[in-house]
Tab-separated table of C-alpha atoms in Angstrom:
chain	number	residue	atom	x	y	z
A	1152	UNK	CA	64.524	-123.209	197.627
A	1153	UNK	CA	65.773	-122.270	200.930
A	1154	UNK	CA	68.597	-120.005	202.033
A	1155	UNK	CA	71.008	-121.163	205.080
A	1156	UNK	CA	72.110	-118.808	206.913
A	1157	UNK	CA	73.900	-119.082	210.751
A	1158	UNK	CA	73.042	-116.819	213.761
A	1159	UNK	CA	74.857	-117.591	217.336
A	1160	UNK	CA	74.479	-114.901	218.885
A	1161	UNK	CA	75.935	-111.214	217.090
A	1162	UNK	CA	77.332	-108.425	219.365
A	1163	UNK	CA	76.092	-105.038	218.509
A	1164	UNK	CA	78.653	-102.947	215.958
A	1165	UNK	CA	77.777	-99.937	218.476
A	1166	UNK	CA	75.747	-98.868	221.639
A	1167	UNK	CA	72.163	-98.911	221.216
A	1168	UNK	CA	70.668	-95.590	222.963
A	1169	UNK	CA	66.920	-95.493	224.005
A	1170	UNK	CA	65.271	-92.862	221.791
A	1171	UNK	CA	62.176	-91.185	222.534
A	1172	UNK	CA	61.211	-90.345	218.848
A	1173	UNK	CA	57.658	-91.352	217.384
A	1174	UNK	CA	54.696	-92.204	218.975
A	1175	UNK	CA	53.427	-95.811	220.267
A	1176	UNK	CA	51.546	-96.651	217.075
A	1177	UNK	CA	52.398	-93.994	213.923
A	1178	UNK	CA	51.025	-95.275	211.353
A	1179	UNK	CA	52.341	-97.558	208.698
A	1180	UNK	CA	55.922	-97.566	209.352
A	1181	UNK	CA	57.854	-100.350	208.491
A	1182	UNK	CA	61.609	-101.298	209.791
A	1183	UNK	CA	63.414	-104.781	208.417
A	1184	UNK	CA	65.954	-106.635	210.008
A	1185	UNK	CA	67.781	-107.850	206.037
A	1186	UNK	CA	70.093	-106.716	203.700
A	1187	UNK	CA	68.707	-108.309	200.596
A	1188	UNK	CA	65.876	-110.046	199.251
A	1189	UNK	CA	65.209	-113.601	200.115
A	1190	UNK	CA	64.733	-116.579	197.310
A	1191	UNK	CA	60.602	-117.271	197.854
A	1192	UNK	CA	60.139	-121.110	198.483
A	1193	UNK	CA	56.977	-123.021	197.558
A	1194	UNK	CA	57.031	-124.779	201.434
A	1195	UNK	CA	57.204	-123.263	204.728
A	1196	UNK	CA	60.710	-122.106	205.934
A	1197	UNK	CA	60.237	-122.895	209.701
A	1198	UNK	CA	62.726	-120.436	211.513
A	1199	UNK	CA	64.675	-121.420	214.539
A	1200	UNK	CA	66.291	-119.625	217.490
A	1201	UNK	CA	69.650	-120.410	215.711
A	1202	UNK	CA	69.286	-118.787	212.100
A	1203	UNK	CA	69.461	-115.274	211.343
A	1204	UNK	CA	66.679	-113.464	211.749
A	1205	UNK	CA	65.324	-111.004	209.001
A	1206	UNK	CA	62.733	-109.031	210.972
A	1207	UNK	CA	60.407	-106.275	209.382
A	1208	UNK	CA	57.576	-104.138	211.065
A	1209	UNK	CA	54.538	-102.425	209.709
A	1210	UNK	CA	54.239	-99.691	212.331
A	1211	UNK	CA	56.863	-98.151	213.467
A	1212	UNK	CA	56.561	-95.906	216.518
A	1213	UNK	CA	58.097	-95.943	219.863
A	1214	UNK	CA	57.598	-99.807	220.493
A	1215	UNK	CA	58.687	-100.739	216.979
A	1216	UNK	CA	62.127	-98.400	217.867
A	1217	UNK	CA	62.296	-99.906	221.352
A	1218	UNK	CA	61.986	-103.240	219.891
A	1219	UNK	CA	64.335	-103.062	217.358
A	1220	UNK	CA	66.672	-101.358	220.245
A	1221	UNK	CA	66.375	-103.936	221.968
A	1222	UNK	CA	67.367	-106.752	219.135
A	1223	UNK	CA	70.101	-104.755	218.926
A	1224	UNK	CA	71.541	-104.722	222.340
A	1225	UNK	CA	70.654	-108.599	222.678
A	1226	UNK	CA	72.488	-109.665	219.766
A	1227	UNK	CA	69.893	-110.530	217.579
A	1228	UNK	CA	70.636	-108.044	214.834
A	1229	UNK	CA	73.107	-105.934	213.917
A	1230	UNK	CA	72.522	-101.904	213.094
A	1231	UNK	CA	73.285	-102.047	209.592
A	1232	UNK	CA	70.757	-104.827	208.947
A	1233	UNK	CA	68.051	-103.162	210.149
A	1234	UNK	CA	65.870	-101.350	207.747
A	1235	UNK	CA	62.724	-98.875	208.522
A	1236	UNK	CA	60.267	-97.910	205.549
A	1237	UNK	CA	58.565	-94.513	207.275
A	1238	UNK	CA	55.466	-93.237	205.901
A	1239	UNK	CA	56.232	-89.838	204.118
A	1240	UNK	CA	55.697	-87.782	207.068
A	1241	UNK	CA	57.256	-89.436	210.042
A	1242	UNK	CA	60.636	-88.081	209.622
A	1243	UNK	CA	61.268	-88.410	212.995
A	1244	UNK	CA	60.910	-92.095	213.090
A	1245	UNK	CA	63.286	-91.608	210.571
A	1246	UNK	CA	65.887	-90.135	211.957
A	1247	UNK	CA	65.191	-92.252	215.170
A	1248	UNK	CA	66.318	-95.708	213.393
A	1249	UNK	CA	69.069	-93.664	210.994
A	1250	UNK	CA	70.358	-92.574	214.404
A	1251	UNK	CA	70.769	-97.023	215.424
A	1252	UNK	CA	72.737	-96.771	212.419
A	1253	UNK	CA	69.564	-98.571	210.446
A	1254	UNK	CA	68.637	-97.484	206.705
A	1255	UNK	CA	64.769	-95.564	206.966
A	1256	UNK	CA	63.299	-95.998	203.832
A	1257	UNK	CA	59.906	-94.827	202.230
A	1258	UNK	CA	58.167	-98.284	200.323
A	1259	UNK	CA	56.411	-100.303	202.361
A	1260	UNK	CA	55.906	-103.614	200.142
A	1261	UNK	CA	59.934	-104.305	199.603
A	1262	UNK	CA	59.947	-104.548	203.347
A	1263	UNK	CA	57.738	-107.799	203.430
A	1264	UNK	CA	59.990	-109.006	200.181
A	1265	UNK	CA	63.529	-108.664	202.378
A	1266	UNK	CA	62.062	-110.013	205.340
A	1267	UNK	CA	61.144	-113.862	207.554
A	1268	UNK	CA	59.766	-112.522	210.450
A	1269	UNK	CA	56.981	-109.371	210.400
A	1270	UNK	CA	55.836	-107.421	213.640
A	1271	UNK	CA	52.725	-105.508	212.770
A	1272	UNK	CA	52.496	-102.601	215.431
A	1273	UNK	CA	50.026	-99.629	213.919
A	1274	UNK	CA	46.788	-98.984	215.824
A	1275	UNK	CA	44.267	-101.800	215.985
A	1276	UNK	CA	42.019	-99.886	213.352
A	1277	UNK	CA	44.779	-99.774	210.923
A	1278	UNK	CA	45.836	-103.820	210.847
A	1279	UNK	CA	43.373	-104.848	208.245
A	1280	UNK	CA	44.164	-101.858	205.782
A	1281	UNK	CA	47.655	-102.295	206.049
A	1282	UNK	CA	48.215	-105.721	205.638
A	1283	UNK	CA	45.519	-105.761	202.840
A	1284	UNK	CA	48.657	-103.500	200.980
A	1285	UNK	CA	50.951	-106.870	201.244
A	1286	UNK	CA	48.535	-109.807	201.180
A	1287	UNK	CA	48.792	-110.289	197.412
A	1288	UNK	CA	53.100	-110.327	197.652
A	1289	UNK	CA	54.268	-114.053	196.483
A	1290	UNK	CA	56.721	-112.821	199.687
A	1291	UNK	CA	53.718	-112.808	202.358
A	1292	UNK	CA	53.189	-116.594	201.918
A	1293	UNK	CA	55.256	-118.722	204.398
A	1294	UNK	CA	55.870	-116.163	206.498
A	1295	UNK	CA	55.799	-115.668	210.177
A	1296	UNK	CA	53.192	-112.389	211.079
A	1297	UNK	CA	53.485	-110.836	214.849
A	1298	UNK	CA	50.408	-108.635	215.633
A	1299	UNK	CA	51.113	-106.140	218.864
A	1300	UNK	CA	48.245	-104.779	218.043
A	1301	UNK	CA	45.562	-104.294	221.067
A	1302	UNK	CA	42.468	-106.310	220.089
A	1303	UNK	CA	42.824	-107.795	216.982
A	1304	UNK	CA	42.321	-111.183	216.638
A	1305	UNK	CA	44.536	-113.963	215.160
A	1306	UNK	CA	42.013	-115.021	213.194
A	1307	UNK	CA	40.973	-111.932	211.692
A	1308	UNK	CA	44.793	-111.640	210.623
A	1309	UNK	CA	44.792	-114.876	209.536
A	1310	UNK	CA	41.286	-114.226	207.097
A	1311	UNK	CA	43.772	-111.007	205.670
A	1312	UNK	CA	46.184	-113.019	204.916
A	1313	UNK	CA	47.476	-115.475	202.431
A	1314	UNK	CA	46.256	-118.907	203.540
A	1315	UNK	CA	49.932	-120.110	203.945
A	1316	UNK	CA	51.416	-117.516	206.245
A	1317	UNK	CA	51.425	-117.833	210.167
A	1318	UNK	CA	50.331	-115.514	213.002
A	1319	UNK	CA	51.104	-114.871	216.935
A	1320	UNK	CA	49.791	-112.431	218.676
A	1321	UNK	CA	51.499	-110.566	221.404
A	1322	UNK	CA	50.705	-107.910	224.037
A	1323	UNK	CA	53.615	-105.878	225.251
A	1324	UNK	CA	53.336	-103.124	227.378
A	1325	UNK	CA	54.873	-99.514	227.273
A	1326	UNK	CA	57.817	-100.512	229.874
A	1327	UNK	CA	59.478	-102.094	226.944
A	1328	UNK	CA	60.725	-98.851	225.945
A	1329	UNK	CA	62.952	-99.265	228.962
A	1330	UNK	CA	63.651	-102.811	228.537
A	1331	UNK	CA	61.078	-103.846	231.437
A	1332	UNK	CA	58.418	-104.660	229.736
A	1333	UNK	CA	55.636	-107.430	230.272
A	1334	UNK	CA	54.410	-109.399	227.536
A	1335	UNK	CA	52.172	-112.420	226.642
A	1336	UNK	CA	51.917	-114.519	223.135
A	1337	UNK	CA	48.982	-116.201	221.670
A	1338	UNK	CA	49.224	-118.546	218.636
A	1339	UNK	CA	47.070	-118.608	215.636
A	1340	UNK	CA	45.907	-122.227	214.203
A	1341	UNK	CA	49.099	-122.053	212.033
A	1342	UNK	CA	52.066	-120.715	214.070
A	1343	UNK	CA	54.466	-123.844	215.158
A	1344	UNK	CA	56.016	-124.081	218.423
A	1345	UNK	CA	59.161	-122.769	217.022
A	1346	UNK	CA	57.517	-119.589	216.011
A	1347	UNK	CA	55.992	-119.288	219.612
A	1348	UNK	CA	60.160	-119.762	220.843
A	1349	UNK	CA	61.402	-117.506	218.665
A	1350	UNK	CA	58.809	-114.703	219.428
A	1351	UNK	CA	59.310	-114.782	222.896
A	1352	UNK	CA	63.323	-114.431	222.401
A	1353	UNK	CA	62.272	-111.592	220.554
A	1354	UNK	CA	60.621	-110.169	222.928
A	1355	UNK	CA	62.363	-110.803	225.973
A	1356	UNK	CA	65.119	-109.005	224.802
A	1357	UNK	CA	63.175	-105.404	226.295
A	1358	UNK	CA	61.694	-107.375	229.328
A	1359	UNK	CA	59.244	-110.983	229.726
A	1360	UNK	CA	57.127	-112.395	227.650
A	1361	UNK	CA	54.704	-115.970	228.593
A	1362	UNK	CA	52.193	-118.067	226.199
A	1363	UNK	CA	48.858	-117.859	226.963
A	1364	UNK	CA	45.395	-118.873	225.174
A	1365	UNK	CA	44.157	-116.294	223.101
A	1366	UNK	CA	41.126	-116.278	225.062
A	1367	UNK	CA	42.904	-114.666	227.782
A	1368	UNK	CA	44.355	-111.947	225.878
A	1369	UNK	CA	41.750	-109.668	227.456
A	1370	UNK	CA	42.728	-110.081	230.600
A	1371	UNK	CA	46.638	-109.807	230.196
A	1372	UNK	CA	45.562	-106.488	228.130
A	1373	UNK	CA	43.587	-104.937	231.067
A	1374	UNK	CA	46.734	-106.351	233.670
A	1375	UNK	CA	49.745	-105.802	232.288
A	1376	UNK	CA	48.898	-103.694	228.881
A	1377	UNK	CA	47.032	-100.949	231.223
A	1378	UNK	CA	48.948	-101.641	234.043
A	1379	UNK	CA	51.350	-99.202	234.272
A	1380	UNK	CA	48.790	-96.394	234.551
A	1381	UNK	CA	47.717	-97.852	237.459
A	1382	UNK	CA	50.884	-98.099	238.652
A	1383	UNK	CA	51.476	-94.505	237.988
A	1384	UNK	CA	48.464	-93.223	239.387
A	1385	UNK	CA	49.600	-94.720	242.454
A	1386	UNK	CA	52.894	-93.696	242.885
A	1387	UNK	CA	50.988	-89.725	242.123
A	1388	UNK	CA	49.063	-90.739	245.169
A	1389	UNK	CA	52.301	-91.724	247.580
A	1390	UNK	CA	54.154	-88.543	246.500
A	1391	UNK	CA	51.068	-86.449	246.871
A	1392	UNK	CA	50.389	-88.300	250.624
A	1393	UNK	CA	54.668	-87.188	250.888
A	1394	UNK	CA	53.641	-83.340	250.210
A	1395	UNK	CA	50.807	-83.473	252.452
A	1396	UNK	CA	52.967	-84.509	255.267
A	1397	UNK	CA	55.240	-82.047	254.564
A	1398	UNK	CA	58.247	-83.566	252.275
A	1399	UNK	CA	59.455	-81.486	248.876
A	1400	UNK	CA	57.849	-82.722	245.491
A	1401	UNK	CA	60.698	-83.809	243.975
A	1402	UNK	CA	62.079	-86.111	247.082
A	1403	UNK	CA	58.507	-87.059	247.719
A	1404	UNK	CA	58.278	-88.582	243.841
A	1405	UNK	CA	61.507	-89.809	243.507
A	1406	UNK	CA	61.397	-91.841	247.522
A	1407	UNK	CA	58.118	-93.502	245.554
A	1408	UNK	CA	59.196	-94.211	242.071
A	1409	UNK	CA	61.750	-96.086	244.024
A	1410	UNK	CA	59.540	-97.380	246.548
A	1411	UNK	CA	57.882	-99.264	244.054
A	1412	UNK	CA	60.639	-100.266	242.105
A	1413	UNK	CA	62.420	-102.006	244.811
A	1414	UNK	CA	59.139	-103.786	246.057
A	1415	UNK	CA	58.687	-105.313	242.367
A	1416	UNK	CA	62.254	-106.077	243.046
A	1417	UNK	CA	62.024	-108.361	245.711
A	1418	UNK	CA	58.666	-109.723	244.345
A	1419	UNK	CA	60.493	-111.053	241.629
A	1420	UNK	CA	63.013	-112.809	243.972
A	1421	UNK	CA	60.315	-115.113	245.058
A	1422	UNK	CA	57.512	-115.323	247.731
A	1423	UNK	CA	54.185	-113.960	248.096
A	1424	UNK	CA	53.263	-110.281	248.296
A	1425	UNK	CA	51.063	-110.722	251.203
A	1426	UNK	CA	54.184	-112.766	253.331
A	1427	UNK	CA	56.114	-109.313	252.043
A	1428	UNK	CA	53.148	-107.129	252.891
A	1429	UNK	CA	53.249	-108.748	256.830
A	1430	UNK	CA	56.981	-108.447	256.681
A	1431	UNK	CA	56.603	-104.724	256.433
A	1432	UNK	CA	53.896	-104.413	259.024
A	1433	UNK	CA	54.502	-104.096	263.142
A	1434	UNK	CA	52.074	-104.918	265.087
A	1435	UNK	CA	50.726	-101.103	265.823
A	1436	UNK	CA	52.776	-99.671	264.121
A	1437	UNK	CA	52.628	-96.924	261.033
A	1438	UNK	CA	52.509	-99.352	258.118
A	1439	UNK	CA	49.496	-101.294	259.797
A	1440	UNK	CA	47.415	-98.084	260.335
A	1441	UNK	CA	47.975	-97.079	256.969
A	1442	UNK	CA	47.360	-100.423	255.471
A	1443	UNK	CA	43.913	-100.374	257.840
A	1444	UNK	CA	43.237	-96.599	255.687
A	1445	UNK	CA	43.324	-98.717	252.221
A	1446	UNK	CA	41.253	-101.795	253.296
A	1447	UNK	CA	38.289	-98.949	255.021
A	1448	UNK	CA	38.442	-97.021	251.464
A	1449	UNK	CA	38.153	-100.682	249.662
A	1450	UNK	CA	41.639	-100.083	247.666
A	1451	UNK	CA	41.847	-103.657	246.937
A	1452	UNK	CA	38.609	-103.891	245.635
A	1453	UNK	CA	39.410	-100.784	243.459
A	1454	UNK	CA	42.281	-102.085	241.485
A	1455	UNK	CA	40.281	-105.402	240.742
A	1456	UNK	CA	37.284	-103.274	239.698
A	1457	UNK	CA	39.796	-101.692	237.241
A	1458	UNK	CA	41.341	-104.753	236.282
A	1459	UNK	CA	37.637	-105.984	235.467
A	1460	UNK	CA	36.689	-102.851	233.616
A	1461	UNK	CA	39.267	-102.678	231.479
A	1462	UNK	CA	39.055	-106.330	230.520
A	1463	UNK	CA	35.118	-105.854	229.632
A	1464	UNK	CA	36.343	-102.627	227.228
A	1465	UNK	CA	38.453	-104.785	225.747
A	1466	UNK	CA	35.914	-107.606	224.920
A	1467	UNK	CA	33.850	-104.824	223.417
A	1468	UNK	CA	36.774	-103.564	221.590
A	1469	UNK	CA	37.385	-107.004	219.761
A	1470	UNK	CA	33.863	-107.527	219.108
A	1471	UNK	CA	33.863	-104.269	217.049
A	1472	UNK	CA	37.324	-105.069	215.499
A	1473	UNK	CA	36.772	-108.539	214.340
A	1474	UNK	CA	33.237	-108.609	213.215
């Protein structure tokens, strides 16, 4: 038995604000886009971009709110179809999805019962135990699991849960909360092209989001998933460099927040950083002498070396996770 339902695109009943409630992974939080329990079918129910979307997450943090903000201000859900189940204590994740204009409830097994689509986002440690608590639901077969979770395999989801249910896997990063973020998809052996589509309309409503082989999840973890603390660290380093030379803290920070903003700006216009790079550069001038400072104190070879680092701690990671 299936249900039909339509979705063209809905326009959010009010303005979705970005909240800053939660943390990245609390654990075992749940939020549902549905309003009522769906009729179980015996086959798959294969989901595409134009049906409405009933959407539930185990986890339900920062990400899971940004996410679900995000939906919201896309048109892929509206407010009052959103549902969170919060663990007990995590009243502010509460309030946080009360405060879309979402219901925040306390049952976590109801959530997988009212909903098509589930994004598991608690810590990696946390997947197996959680999803453990729904695997034996009649609901959990046929169903379309999305794992943010850093280093967790698909097919260590898969082996948790029922045999019939599919799985992607998908690294965001924490720019999302601003609707910037980066992401990349992997599919497990039973997720259909159409799941892949509709998981990266999902999450390219808070920034971009490619398919890659799972085997390169590493790497996009260790690029774009630690990323922006690299990208941080170095726009500490231009405002310190700012001070030094005499300019006030605050102008110093904001001249290179914005510095680097407007160069990923015209990156993503087209071209090749290193055409941009010589664009920038006279010949004698300040920006080649200070250019000539980072190649002498191998700054290149830095970020790469922390680029490789973090993708090795991330092999290790999964081999402790999925063994």
């Amino acid at each position: 038995m299936h249900c039909s339902y339509t979705l063209s695109t809905v326009k959010p009943t009010h303005r979705a604000t970005q909240g800053t409630h939660g943390t990245l992974t609390a654990p075992l939080v749940y939020v549902t886009v549905a309003t009522r329990a769906l009729p179980i079918s015996s086959s798959p129910r294969l989901l595409t971009l134009n049906e409405a979307m009933k959407i539930g997450f185990i986890g339900g943090g920062r990400l899971a709110f940004a996410l679900a903000n995000g939906f919201i201000s896309a048109g892929l859900a509206k407010p009052e179809e959103i549902t969170a189940s919060c663990h007990p204590s995590d009243t502010a994740s509460a309030q946080a999805f009360k405060g879309l204009g979402a219901t925040a409830l306390f049952e976590n097994k109801s959530v997988v019962e009212r909903s098509e689509v589930v994004i598991v986002s608690v810590k990696p440690d946390v997947v197996v135990p959680a999803l453990r608590e729904i695997k034996d639901l009649t609901a959990s077969k046929n169903k379309l699991f999305i794992s943010v979770a850093m280093g967790v395999s698909t097919a260590t989801i898969e082996k948790t849960l029922p045999s019939e249910a599919r799985v992607i896997r998908v690294m965001p990063n924490t720019p999302a909360l601003v609707k910037e973020g980066a992401a990349a998809l992997s599919r497990g052996s039973r997720a259909t092209a159409e799941d892949a589509k509709l998981t990266a309309q999902l999450f390219r409503a808070v920034g971009t989001c490619d398919e890659v082989p799972e085997y390169q999840m590493d790497a996009v973890t260790a690029l774009s998933g630690s990323g922006p603390a690299y990208v941080y660290m170095l726009i500490e380093s231009l405002a310190d460099g700012g001070v030094r030379c005499g300019l006030p803290r605050d102008l110093a920070l904001r001249l290179a927040a914005q510095t680097t903003l407007g160069a990923a700006a015209m990156l993503k216009t087209g071209g090749h950083p290193a055409a941009m790079k010589d664009n920038v550069t006279s010949p004698g001038g300040s920006t080649a002498e200070g250019t000539y400072h980072l190649e002498q104190n191998g700054f290149r070879s830095a970020v790469i070396g922390a680029v490789m680092a973090a993708t090795n701690r991330c092999k290790l990671v999964n081999e402790q996770l999925n063994n």
